[in-house]
Amino acid sequence: MWSIGELAEHAGVSVKTVRFYSDRGLLPEAARSSGGHRRYGPGAVDRLRLIRSLRTLDLPVVEVGRVLDEDDVLEDVVAGQLREIGSQLAALRWREAALQLLQGCTPQERADRLRLIGAVPLPPDTTVLARFWRRWLPPRLPAPLVSAVVDQAIPQPPADPTPAQVLSIARLFSFVSGVCVAATHCQPEAHRSNKGYRPAVLYEGLSEAYALASPELRARRPGREGEALDCFVSAYARSHGARDTTGFRRRLAGVLADDPRIDRYWQLVAELAGPSQPTAGAAHDWLLDALDVQTGRAGRAPSTSKETWST
């Protein structure tokens, strides 16, 4: 049996350290002397060295206790610590990029950027973006379809952002937190609940049409007739119980030209994702251009002029 001082000497630590771990139940004493002093068995040295190793890795005392008292938990504890460190590193990268964004700004720019950055958790939590989309989408969509649309529409924040990406996502958060300032209804015609149509049919078809248009966007081809446009128009026709005719396409082009838009949202998402990943908004604009060409409405004003949300 060793005294607390002898154990500390053999393990190369201070008496205070031994007492600390003993008091927290990590290093149980084997007995007490007649004078009430702690006594430790020969296995205490190895246990104390293991505790020190685990604490060197910055494992919390509670987790160290789990490793000591339970078999086969070290792997789980290490995996949990790696996840936590990954989150901390991501937060540090976002903070670094945000600080770089503030370097070299004019005083006016710095004040605006500080306001934007201050409203965004770092790294960003996309809950506010999901809330925006659930508000923007038409009512009565099935929950699985809403989830699919929201997942497609929300960009994943990069793990190692550039200062420009920090600014884009801060502006994106500011945009979705704004209010609609249009004099008329803020949502597209097809979203209005009194129109008597099937929104699920529309959004399922739009998703397919956007996927068909994406290769055209990557190839930088202008909007044109083809399978993507046919699928796009068919989604609107079927959702309204109408036939896809020349007259329907003309009327649809007119309605869509007057619809409220959220192009600023898609512009900022594109800045985050890069040109190799066309957004649903870019696909929608490409299909509108194709429809305008086909119906003789070519020369439509840029969609960004129809912005209806304040930032």
PDB file of C-alpha atoms in Angstrom:
ATOM      1  CA  MET A   1       0.000   0.000   0.000  1.00  0.00           C
ATOM      2  CA  TRP A   2       1.187   3.481  -0.908  1.00  0.00           C
ATOM      3  CA  SER A   3       0.383   6.779   0.680  1.00  0.00           C
ATOM      4  CA  ILE A   4      -0.925   9.588  -1.472  1.00  0.00           C
ATOM      5  CA  GLY A   5       2.558  11.134  -1.546  1.00  0.00           C
ATOM      6  CA  GLU A   6       4.203   7.862  -2.592  1.00  0.00           C
ATOM      7  CA  LEU A   7       1.664   7.319  -5.359  1.00  0.00           C
ATOM      8  CA  ALA A   8       2.197  10.858  -6.635  1.00  0.00           C
ATOM      9  CA  GLU A   9       5.969  10.309  -6.676  1.00  0.00           C
ATOM     10  CA  HIS A  10       5.739   6.990  -8.540  1.00  0.00           C
ATOM     11  CA  ALA A  11       3.332   8.446 -11.104  1.00  0.00           C
ATOM     12  CA  GLY A  12       5.247  11.697 -11.542  1.00  0.00           C
ATOM     13  CA  VAL A  13       2.355  13.969 -10.571  1.00  0.00           C
ATOM     14  CA  SER A  14       1.550  16.258  -7.693  1.00  0.00           C
ATOM     15  CA  VAL A  15      -0.289  15.226  -4.532  1.00  0.00           C
ATOM     16  CA  LYS A  16      -2.947  17.755  -5.475  1.00  0.00           C
ATOM     17  CA  THR A  17      -3.560  15.899  -8.763  1.00  0.00           C
ATOM     18  CA  VAL A  18      -3.965  12.546  -7.005  1.00  0.00           C
ATOM     19  CA  ARG A  19      -6.370  14.060  -4.511  1.00  0.00           C
ATOM     20  CA  PHE A  20      -8.374  15.719  -7.316  1.00  0.00           C
ATOM     21  CA  TYR A  21      -8.960  12.447  -9.162  1.00  0.00           C
ATOM     22  CA  SER A  22      -9.625  10.581  -5.938  1.00  0.00           C
ATOM     23  CA  ASP A  23     -12.260  13.068  -4.860  1.00  0.00           C
ATOM     24  CA  ARG A  24     -14.024  12.647  -8.193  1.00  0.00           C
ATOM     25  CA  GLY A  25     -14.137   8.881  -7.922  1.00  0.00           C
ATOM     26  CA  LEU A  26     -11.695   8.177 -10.754  1.00  0.00           C
ATOM     27  CA  LEU A  27      -8.954   6.858  -8.468  1.00  0.00           C
ATOM     28  CA  PRO A  28     -10.514   4.891  -5.627  1.00  0.00           C
ATOM     29  CA  GLU A  29      -8.416   4.293  -2.544  1.00  0.00           C
ATOM     30  CA  ALA A  30      -7.790   0.703  -1.449  1.00  0.00           C
ATOM     31  CA  ALA A  31      -7.848   1.373   2.294  1.00  0.00           C
ATOM     32  CA  ARG A  32      -7.258   3.920   5.026  1.00  0.00           C
ATOM     33  CA  SER A  33      -4.431   3.991   7.543  1.00  0.00           C
ATOM     34  CA  SER A  34      -5.098   3.878  11.268  1.00  0.00           C
ATOM     35  CA  GLY A  35      -4.755   7.645  11.202  1.00  0.00           C
ATOM     36  CA  GLY A  36      -7.383   7.937   8.421  1.00  0.00           C
ATOM     37  CA  HIS A  37      -4.931   8.604   5.580  1.00  0.00           C
ATOM     38  CA  ARG A  38      -5.578   7.242   2.102  1.00  0.00           C
ATOM     39  CA  ARG A  39      -3.756   4.170   0.906  1.00  0.00           C
ATOM     40  CA  TYR A  40      -3.542   2.988  -2.705  1.00  0.00           C
ATOM     41  CA  GLY A  41      -2.818  -0.412  -4.183  1.00  0.00           C
ATOM     42  CA  PRO A  42      -0.159  -1.202  -6.817  1.00  0.00           C
ATOM     43  CA  GLY A  43      -2.653  -0.888  -9.695  1.00  0.00           C
ATOM     44  CA  ALA A  44      -3.252   2.756  -8.870  1.00  0.00           C
ATOM     45  CA  VAL A  45      -0.122   3.887 -10.759  1.00  0.00           C
ATOM     46  CA  ASP A  46      -1.302   2.437 -14.071  1.00  0.00           C
ATOM     47  CA  ARG A  47      -4.810   3.756 -13.507  1.00  0.00           C
ATOM     48  CA  LEU A  48      -3.489   7.220 -12.703  1.00  0.00           C
ATOM     49  CA  ARG A  49      -1.304   7.238 -15.805  1.00  0.00           C
ATOM     50  CA  LEU A  50      -4.308   6.205 -17.933  1.00  0.00           C
ATOM     51  CA  ILE A  51      -6.345   9.024 -16.423  1.00  0.00           C
ATOM     52  CA  ARG A  52      -3.588  11.489 -17.240  1.00  0.00           C
ATOM     53  CA  SER A  53      -3.399  10.241 -20.839  1.00  0.00           C
ATOM     54  CA  LEU A  54      -7.129  10.614 -21.309  1.00  0.00           C
ATOM     55  CA  ARG A  55      -7.139  14.067 -19.776  1.00  0.00           C
ATOM     56  CA  THR A  56      -4.230  15.076 -22.024  1.00  0.00           C
ATOM     57  CA  LEU A  57      -6.623  14.402 -24.919  1.00  0.00           C
ATOM     58  CA  ASP A  58      -8.990  16.870 -23.212  1.00  0.00           C
ATOM     59  CA  LEU A  59     -11.620  14.277 -22.426  1.00  0.00           C
ATOM     60  CA  PRO A  60     -14.025  15.555 -19.774  1.00  0.00           C
ATOM     61  CA  VAL A  61     -13.813  13.932 -16.336  1.00  0.00           C
ATOM     62  CA  VAL A  62     -17.198  12.278 -16.861  1.00  0.00           C
ATOM     63  CA  GLU A  63     -16.015  10.643 -20.095  1.00  0.00           C
ATOM     64  CA  VAL A  64     -12.792   9.516 -18.426  1.00  0.00           C
ATOM     65  CA  GLY A  65     -14.905   7.805 -15.768  1.00  0.00           C
ATOM     66  CA  ARG A  66     -16.889   5.974 -18.465  1.00  0.00           C
ATOM     67  CA  VAL A  67     -13.700   4.693 -20.087  1.00  0.00           C
ATOM     68  CA  LEU A  68     -12.355   3.485 -16.743  1.00  0.00           C
ATOM     69  CA  ASP A  69     -15.539   1.828 -15.533  1.00  0.00           C
ATOM     70  CA  GLU A  70     -17.105   0.426 -18.693  1.00  0.00           C
ATOM     71  CA  ASP A  71     -15.652  -1.975 -21.219  1.00  0.00           C
ATOM     72  CA  ASP A  72     -15.549  -1.160 -24.952  1.00  0.00           C
ATOM     73  CA  VAL A  73     -16.577   2.486 -24.620  1.00  0.00           C
ATOM     74  CA  LEU A  74     -13.282   4.113 -25.546  1.00  0.00           C
ATOM     75  CA  GLU A  75     -14.031   3.955 -29.270  1.00  0.00           C
ATOM     76  CA  ASP A  76     -17.400   5.651 -28.801  1.00  0.00           C
ATOM     77  CA  VAL A  77     -15.900   8.311 -26.545  1.00  0.00           C
ATOM     78  CA  VAL A  78     -13.129   9.048 -29.057  1.00  0.00           C
ATOM     79  CA  ALA A  79     -15.646   9.250 -31.925  1.00  0.00           C
ATOM     80  CA  GLY A  80     -17.738  11.695 -29.924  1.00  0.00           C
ATOM     81  CA  GLN A  81     -14.719  13.849 -29.185  1.00  0.00           C
ATOM     82  CA  LEU A  82     -13.744  13.879 -32.859  1.00  0.00           C
ATOM     83  CA  ARG A  83     -17.234  15.073 -33.785  1.00  0.00           C
ATOM     84  CA  GLU A  84     -17.036  17.816 -31.189  1.00  0.00           C
ATOM     85  CA  ILE A  85     -13.602  18.907 -32.380  1.00  0.00           C
ATOM     86  CA  GLY A  86     -14.880  18.922 -35.971  1.00  0.00           C
ATOM     87  CA  SER A  87     -17.684  21.269 -34.940  1.00  0.00           C
ATOM     88  CA  GLN A  88     -15.243  23.514 -33.107  1.00  0.00           C
ATOM     89  CA  LEU A  89     -12.911  23.628 -36.122  1.00  0.00           C
ATOM     90  CA  ALA A  90     -15.811  24.488 -38.429  1.00  0.00           C
ATOM     91  CA  ALA A  91     -16.798  27.332 -36.114  1.00  0.00           C
ATOM     92  CA  LEU A  92     -13.207  28.593 -36.076  1.00  0.00           C
ATOM     93  CA  ARG A  93     -12.994  28.502 -39.893  1.00  0.00           C
ATOM     94  CA  TRP A  94     -16.202  30.516 -40.167  1.00  0.00           C
ATOM     95  CA  ARG A  95     -14.948  33.003 -37.583  1.00  0.00           C
ATOM     96  CA  GLU A  96     -11.640  33.326 -39.423  1.00  0.00           C
ATOM     97  CA  ALA A  97     -13.370  33.945 -42.756  1.00  0.00           C
ATOM     98  CA  ALA A  98     -15.729  36.463 -41.120  1.00  0.00           C
ATOM     99  CA  LEU A  99     -12.775  38.356 -39.631  1.00  0.00           C
ATOM    100  CA  GLN A 100     -11.005  38.325 -43.001  1.00  0.00           C
ATOM    101  CA  LEU A 101     -14.172  39.758 -44.528  1.00  0.00           C
ATOM    102  CA  LEU A 102     -13.876  42.749 -42.215  1.00  0.00           C
ATOM    103  CA  GLN A 103     -10.231  43.412 -43.100  1.00  0.00           C
ATOM    104  CA  GLY A 104      -9.583  46.175 -45.579  1.00  0.00           C
ATOM    105  CA  CYS A 105     -13.211  47.419 -45.664  1.00  0.00           C
ATOM    106  CA  THR A 106     -14.261  51.009 -45.770  1.00  0.00           C
ATOM    107  CA  PRO A 107     -15.935  52.161 -42.533  1.00  0.00           C
ATOM    108  CA  GLN A 108     -19.320  52.105 -44.283  1.00  0.00           C
ATOM    109  CA  GLU A 109     -18.811  48.560 -45.565  1.00  0.00           C
ATOM    110  CA  ARG A 110     -17.563  47.375 -42.189  1.00  0.00           C
ATOM    111  CA  ALA A 111     -20.631  48.652 -40.375  1.00  0.00           C
ATOM    112  CA  ASP A 112     -22.968  46.924 -42.836  1.00  0.00           C
ATOM    113  CA  ARG A 113     -21.010  43.675 -42.750  1.00  0.00           C
ATOM    114  CA  LEU A 114     -20.901  43.645 -38.969  1.00  0.00           C
ATOM    115  CA  ARG A 115     -24.682  44.017 -38.934  1.00  0.00           C
ATOM    116  CA  LEU A 116     -25.101  41.119 -41.362  1.00  0.00           C
ATOM    117  CA  ILE A 117     -22.603  38.817 -39.647  1.00  0.00           C
ATOM    118  CA  GLY A 118     -24.042  39.548 -36.227  1.00  0.00           C
ATOM    119  CA  ALA A 119     -27.373  38.024 -37.283  1.00  0.00           C
ATOM    120  CA  VAL A 120     -25.872  34.691 -38.385  1.00  0.00           C
ATOM    121  CA  PRO A 121     -24.664  31.894 -36.080  1.00  0.00           C
ATOM    122  CA  LEU A 122     -21.208  30.664 -37.038  1.00  0.00           C
ATOM    123  CA  PRO A 123     -21.215  28.092 -38.475  1.00  0.00           C
ATOM    124  CA  PRO A 124     -24.684  28.856 -39.882  1.00  0.00           C
ATOM    125  CA  ASP A 125     -27.788  27.025 -38.732  1.00  0.00           C
ATOM    126  CA  THR A 126     -30.117  26.625 -41.723  1.00  0.00           C
ATOM    127  CA  THR A 127     -33.308  26.465 -39.629  1.00  0.00           C
ATOM    128  CA  VAL A 128     -34.223  30.021 -40.628  1.00  0.00           C
ATOM    129  CA  LEU A 129     -33.907  29.076 -44.312  1.00  0.00           C
ATOM    130  CA  ALA A 130     -36.196  26.074 -43.832  1.00  0.00           C
ATOM    131  CA  ARG A 131     -38.740  28.301 -42.101  1.00  0.00           C
ATOM    132  CA  PHE A 132     -38.670  30.700 -45.047  1.00  0.00           C
ATOM    133  CA  TRP A 133     -39.355  27.902 -47.522  1.00  0.00           C
ATOM    134  CA  ARG A 134     -42.201  26.469 -45.510  1.00  0.00           C
ATOM    135  CA  ARG A 135     -43.727  29.927 -45.590  1.00  0.00           C
ATOM    136  CA  TRP A 136     -43.081  30.415 -49.315  1.00  0.00           C
ATOM    137  CA  LEU A 137     -44.412  27.058 -50.541  1.00  0.00           C
ATOM    138  CA  PRO A 138     -48.110  26.650 -51.307  1.00  0.00           C
ATOM    139  CA  PRO A 139     -50.371  25.219 -48.608  1.00  0.00           C
ATOM    140  CA  ARG A 140     -51.471  21.583 -48.445  1.00  0.00           C
ATOM    141  CA  LEU A 141     -48.301  20.076 -49.882  1.00  0.00           C
ATOM    142  CA  PRO A 142     -47.606  16.563 -48.529  1.00  0.00           C
ATOM    143  CA  ALA A 143     -44.932  16.613 -45.832  1.00  0.00           C
ATOM    144  CA  PRO A 144     -42.478  14.354 -47.742  1.00  0.00           C
ATOM    145  CA  LEU A 145     -42.680  16.648 -50.773  1.00  0.00           C
ATOM    146  CA  VAL A 146     -42.127  19.741 -48.614  1.00  0.00           C
ATOM    147  CA  SER A 147     -39.047  18.100 -47.094  1.00  0.00           C
ATOM    148  CA  ALA A 148     -37.709  17.196 -50.550  1.00  0.00           C
ATOM    149  CA  VAL A 149     -38.187  20.738 -51.869  1.00  0.00           C
ATOM    150  CA  VAL A 150     -36.671  22.313 -48.765  1.00  0.00           C
ATOM    151  CA  ASP A 151     -33.650  19.984 -48.889  1.00  0.00           C
ATOM    152  CA  GLN A 152     -33.075  20.887 -52.531  1.00  0.00           C
ATOM    153  CA  ALA A 153     -33.528  24.610 -51.978  1.00  0.00           C
ATOM    154  CA  ILE A 154     -31.301  25.076 -48.925  1.00  0.00           C
ATOM    155  CA  PRO A 155     -27.549  25.268 -49.600  1.00  0.00           C
ATOM    156  CA  GLN A 156     -25.185  23.382 -47.359  1.00  0.00           C
ATOM    157  CA  PRO A 157     -22.787  25.842 -45.702  1.00  0.00           C
ATOM    158  CA  PRO A 158     -19.215  25.022 -46.758  1.00  0.00           C
ATOM    159  CA  ALA A 159     -16.941  23.548 -44.097  1.00  0.00           C
ATOM    160  CA  ASP A 160     -14.094  25.901 -45.046  1.00  0.00           C
ATOM    161  CA  PRO A 161     -15.745  29.103 -46.310  1.00  0.00           C
ATOM    162  CA  THR A 162     -14.151  32.013 -48.091  1.00  0.00           C
ATOM    163  CA  PRO A 163     -14.852  35.555 -46.897  1.00  0.00           C
ATOM    164  CA  ALA A 164     -17.092  36.033 -49.948  1.00  0.00           C
ATOM    165  CA  GLN A 165     -19.154  32.978 -48.965  1.00  0.00           C
ATOM    166  CA  VAL A 166     -19.565  34.329 -45.437  1.00  0.00           C
ATOM    167  CA  LEU A 167     -20.925  37.547 -46.920  1.00  0.00           C
ATOM    168  CA  SER A 168     -23.257  35.635 -49.266  1.00  0.00           C
ATOM    169  CA  ILE A 169     -24.764  33.508 -46.532  1.00  0.00           C
ATOM    170  CA  ALA A 170     -25.115  36.526 -44.226  1.00  0.00           C
ATOM    171  CA  ARG A 171     -27.002  38.330 -46.991  1.00  0.00           C
ATOM    172  CA  LEU A 172     -29.073  35.198 -47.567  1.00  0.00           C
ATOM    173  CA  PHE A 173     -30.101  35.112 -43.910  1.00  0.00           C
ATOM    174  CA  SER A 174     -30.945  38.800 -44.073  1.00  0.00           C
ATOM    175  CA  PHE A 175     -33.061  38.241 -47.174  1.00  0.00           C
ATOM    176  CA  VAL A 176     -35.166  35.430 -45.741  1.00  0.00           C
ATOM    177  CA  SER A 177     -35.669  37.428 -42.552  1.00  0.00           C
ATOM    178  CA  GLY A 178     -37.136  40.335 -44.508  1.00  0.00           C
ATOM    179  CA  VAL A 179     -40.771  41.053 -45.204  1.00  0.00           C
ATOM    180  CA  CYS A 180     -42.701  41.087 -48.444  1.00  0.00           C
ATOM    181  CA  VAL A 181     -43.039  44.647 -49.717  1.00  0.00           C
ATOM    182  CA  ALA A 182     -45.074  44.052 -52.877  1.00  0.00           C
ATOM    183  CA  ALA A 183     -48.336  45.921 -53.157  1.00  0.00           C
ATOM    184  CA  THR A 184     -50.072  42.699 -54.234  1.00  0.00           C
ATOM    185  CA  HIS A 185     -49.797  39.129 -52.996  1.00  0.00           C
ATOM    186  CA  CYS A 186     -46.214  38.087 -52.337  1.00  0.00           C
ATOM    187  CA  GLN A 187     -46.433  34.547 -53.702  1.00  0.00           C
ATOM    188  CA  PRO A 188     -46.754  33.204 -57.254  1.00  0.00           C
ATOM    189  CA  GLU A 189     -50.201  32.744 -58.751  1.00  0.00           C
ATOM    190  CA  ALA A 190     -49.995  28.967 -58.422  1.00  0.00           C
ATOM    191  CA  HIS A 191     -49.369  29.236 -54.670  1.00  0.00           C
ATOM    192  CA  ARG A 192     -52.634  30.948 -53.876  1.00  0.00           C
ATOM    193  CA  SER A 193     -55.005  28.709 -51.972  1.00  0.00           C
ATOM    194  CA  ASN A 194     -58.179  29.916 -53.721  1.00  0.00           C
ATOM    195  CA  LYS A 195     -57.165  28.752 -57.197  1.00  0.00           C
ATOM    196  CA  GLY A 196     -58.395  25.173 -56.949  1.00  0.00           C
ATOM    197  CA  TYR A 197     -55.414  23.232 -58.254  1.00  0.00           C
ATOM    198  CA  ARG A 198     -53.161  20.392 -57.123  1.00  0.00           C
ATOM    199  CA  PRO A 199     -49.891  21.888 -55.811  1.00  0.00           C
ATOM    200  CA  ALA A 200     -48.293  18.491 -55.181  1.00  0.00           C
ATOM    201  CA  VAL A 201     -48.618  17.617 -58.878  1.00  0.00           C
ATOM    202  CA  LEU A 202     -47.042  20.953 -59.780  1.00  0.00           C
ATOM    203  CA  TYR A 203     -44.022  20.639 -57.493  1.00  0.00           C
ATOM    204  CA  GLU A 204     -43.336  17.027 -58.364  1.00  0.00           C
ATOM    205  CA  GLY A 205     -43.318  17.987 -62.049  1.00  0.00           C
ATOM    206  CA  LEU A 206     -41.198  21.088 -61.471  1.00  0.00           C
ATOM    207  CA  SER A 207     -38.560  19.047 -59.694  1.00  0.00           C
ATOM    208  CA  GLU A 208     -38.284  16.757 -62.718  1.00  0.00           C
ATOM    209  CA  ALA A 209     -38.202  19.709 -65.137  1.00  0.00           C
ATOM    210  CA  TYR A 210     -35.418  21.427 -63.192  1.00  0.00           C
ATOM    211  CA  ALA A 211     -33.365  18.236 -63.244  1.00  0.00           C
ATOM    212  CA  LEU A 212     -33.802  18.003 -67.033  1.00  0.00           C
ATOM    213  CA  ALA A 213     -32.787  21.649 -67.483  1.00  0.00           C
ATOM    214  CA  SER A 214     -29.627  21.410 -65.360  1.00  0.00           C
ATOM    215  CA  PRO A 215     -27.411  19.835 -68.078  1.00  0.00           C
ATOM    216  CA  GLU A 216     -28.478  22.624 -70.441  1.00  0.00           C
ATOM    217  CA  LEU A 217     -27.423  25.202 -67.870  1.00  0.00           C
ATOM    218  CA  ARG A 218     -24.076  23.531 -67.291  1.00  0.00           C
ATOM    219  CA  ALA A 219     -23.480  23.537 -71.045  1.00  0.00           C
ATOM    220  CA  ARG A 220     -24.436  27.245 -71.105  1.00  0.00           C
ATOM    221  CA  ARG A 221     -27.069  26.697 -73.794  1.00  0.00           C
ATOM    222  CA  PRO A 222     -29.840  29.302 -74.102  1.00  0.00           C
ATOM    223  CA  GLY A 223     -33.411  28.369 -73.236  1.00  0.00           C
ATOM    224  CA  ARG A 224     -34.937  26.243 -75.973  1.00  0.00           C
ATOM    225  CA  GLU A 225     -37.687  23.768 -76.767  1.00  0.00           C
ATOM    226  CA  GLY A 226     -37.268  20.180 -75.672  1.00  0.00           C
ATOM    227  CA  GLU A 227     -38.023  17.609 -73.008  1.00  0.00           C
ATOM    228  CA  ALA A 228     -37.288  19.959 -70.099  1.00  0.00           C
ATOM    229  CA  LEU A 229     -39.703  22.629 -71.342  1.00  0.00           C
ATOM    230  CA  ASP A 230     -42.407  20.044 -72.120  1.00  0.00           C
ATOM    231  CA  CYS A 231     -42.077  18.647 -68.599  1.00  0.00           C
ATOM    232  CA  PHE A 232     -42.222  22.174 -67.130  1.00  0.00           C
ATOM    233  CA  VAL A 233     -45.406  23.122 -68.964  1.00  0.00           C
ATOM    234  CA  SER A 234     -46.975  19.728 -68.322  1.00  0.00           C
ATOM    235  CA  ALA A 235     -46.513  20.214 -64.558  1.00  0.00           C
ATOM    236  CA  TYR A 236     -48.585  23.399 -64.660  1.00  0.00           C
ATOM    237  CA  ALA A 237     -51.175  21.937 -67.012  1.00  0.00           C
ATOM    238  CA  ARG A 238     -51.714  18.743 -65.019  1.00  0.00           C
ATOM    239  CA  SER A 239     -51.852  20.598 -61.701  1.00  0.00           C
ATOM    240  CA  HIS A 240     -54.711  22.716 -63.096  1.00  0.00           C
ATOM    241  CA  GLY A 241     -56.470  19.910 -64.927  1.00  0.00           C
ATOM    242  CA  ALA A 242     -55.781  21.614 -68.276  1.00  0.00           C
ATOM    243  CA  ARG A 243     -54.405  20.422 -71.607  1.00  0.00           C
ATOM    244  CA  ASP A 244     -50.976  21.461 -72.832  1.00  0.00           C
ATOM    245  CA  THR A 245     -51.918  23.480 -75.895  1.00  0.00           C
ATOM    246  CA  THR A 246     -50.400  26.436 -77.698  1.00  0.00           C
ATOM    247  CA  GLY A 247     -52.953  28.704 -76.076  1.00  0.00           C
ATOM    248  CA  PHE A 248     -52.202  27.329 -72.615  1.00  0.00           C
ATOM    249  CA  ARG A 249     -48.494  27.976 -73.146  1.00  0.00           C
ATOM    250  CA  ARG A 250     -49.130  31.565 -74.123  1.00  0.00           C
ATOM    251  CA  ARG A 251     -51.332  32.153 -71.080  1.00  0.00           C
ATOM    252  CA  LEU A 252     -48.813  30.409 -68.797  1.00  0.00           C
ATOM    253  CA  ALA A 253     -45.963  32.586 -70.109  1.00  0.00           C
ATOM    254  CA  GLY A 254     -47.967  35.680 -69.274  1.00  0.00           C
ATOM    255  CA  VAL A 255     -48.893  34.502 -65.780  1.00  0.00           C
ATOM    256  CA  LEU A 256     -45.344  33.471 -64.922  1.00  0.00           C
ATOM    257  CA  ALA A 257     -43.955  36.759 -66.235  1.00  0.00           C
ATOM    258  CA  ASP A 258     -46.089  38.630 -63.686  1.00  0.00           C
ATOM    259  CA  ASP A 259     -45.428  36.301 -60.740  1.00  0.00           C
ATOM    260  CA  PRO A 260     -43.600  37.541 -57.628  1.00  0.00           C
ATOM    261  CA  ARG A 261     -40.079  36.165 -57.543  1.00  0.00           C
ATOM    262  CA  ILE A 262     -37.324  35.368 -55.076  1.00  0.00           C
ATOM    263  CA  ASP A 263     -34.433  35.700 -57.506  1.00  0.00           C
ATOM    264  CA  ARG A 264     -32.211  37.349 -54.913  1.00  0.00           C
ATOM    265  CA  TYR A 265     -32.404  34.145 -52.891  1.00  0.00           C
ATOM    266  CA  TRP A 266     -31.218  32.041 -55.837  1.00  0.00           C
ATOM    267  CA  GLN A 267     -28.501  34.524 -56.728  1.00  0.00           C
ATOM    268  CA  LEU A 268     -27.012  34.228 -53.234  1.00  0.00           C
ATOM    269  CA  VAL A 269     -27.356  30.432 -53.252  1.00  0.00           C
ATOM    270  CA  ALA A 270     -25.482  30.373 -56.580  1.00  0.00           C
ATOM    271  CA  GLU A 271     -22.667  32.404 -55.030  1.00  0.00           C
ATOM    272  CA  LEU A 272     -22.356  29.759 -52.324  1.00  0.00           C
ATOM    273  CA  ALA A 273     -22.670  26.691 -54.552  1.00  0.00           C
ATOM    274  CA  GLY A 274     -20.680  27.859 -57.570  1.00  0.00           C
ATOM    275  CA  PRO A 275     -21.513  27.605 -61.294  1.00  0.00           C
ATOM    276  CA  SER A 276     -21.102  23.812 -61.453  1.00  0.00           C
ATOM    277  CA  GLN A 277     -24.293  23.306 -59.411  1.00  0.00           C
ATOM    278  CA  PRO A 278     -27.245  25.041 -61.120  1.00  0.00           C
ATOM    279  CA  THR A 279     -29.895  26.156 -58.665  1.00  0.00           C
ATOM    280  CA  ALA A 280     -33.599  25.483 -59.010  1.00  0.00           C
ATOM    281  CA  GLY A 281     -34.036  29.222 -59.505  1.00  0.00           C
ATOM    282  CA  ALA A 282     -31.606  29.245 -62.423  1.00  0.00           C
ATOM    283  CA  ALA A 283     -33.386  26.239 -63.945  1.00  0.00           C
ATOM    284  CA  HIS A 284     -36.739  28.009 -63.549  1.00  0.00           C
ATOM    285  CA  ASP A 285     -35.424  31.109 -65.329  1.00  0.00           C
ATOM    286  CA  TRP A 286     -33.956  28.979 -68.125  1.00  0.00           C
ATOM    287  CA  LEU A 287     -37.336  27.304 -68.637  1.00  0.00           C
ATOM    288  CA  LEU A 288     -39.138  30.656 -68.617  1.00  0.00           C
ATOM    289  CA  ASP A 289     -36.750  31.913 -71.284  1.00  0.00           C
ATOM    290  CA  ALA A 290     -37.444  28.788 -73.345  1.00  0.00           C
ATOM    291  CA  LEU A 291     -41.186  29.316 -72.953  1.00  0.00           C
ATOM    292  CA  ASP A 292     -40.884  32.983 -73.916  1.00  0.00           C
ATOM    293  CA  VAL A 293     -38.949  32.101 -77.070  1.00  0.00           C
ATOM    294  CA  GLN A 294     -41.509  29.482 -78.040  1.00  0.00           C
ATOM    295  CA  THR A 295     -44.517  31.750 -77.420  1.00  0.00           C
ATOM    296  CA  GLY A 296     -42.995  34.884 -78.923  1.00  0.00           C
ATOM    297  CA  ARG A 297     -42.386  36.657 -75.606  1.00  0.00           C
ATOM    298  CA  ALA A 298     -38.612  36.761 -76.099  1.00  0.00           C
ATOM    299  CA  GLY A 299     -37.008  39.827 -74.577  1.00  0.00           C
ATOM    300  CA  ARG A 300     -38.623  39.372 -71.181  1.00  0.00           C
ATOM    301  CA  ALA A 301     -37.251  41.798 -68.597  1.00  0.00           C
ATOM    302  CA  PRO A 302     -34.577  40.317 -66.313  1.00  0.00           C
ATOM    303  CA  SER A 303     -36.210  38.408 -63.498  1.00  0.00           C
ATOM    304  CA  THR A 304     -34.295  40.308 -60.830  1.00  0.00           C
ATOM    305  CA  SER A 305     -36.458  43.325 -61.594  1.00  0.00           C
ATOM    306  CA  LYS A 306     -39.405  41.443 -60.066  1.00  0.00           C
ATOM    307  CA  GLU A 307     -37.916  41.133 -56.615  1.00  0.00           C
ATOM    308  CA  THR A 308     -40.639  41.405 -53.952  1.00  0.00           C
ATOM    309  CA  TRP A 309     -38.845  40.753 -50.666  1.00  0.00           C
ATOM    310  CA  SER A 310     -36.972  43.324 -48.658  1.00  0.00           C
ATOM    311  CA  THR A 311     -33.574  42.512 -47.189  1.00  0.00           C
TER     312      THR A 311
END
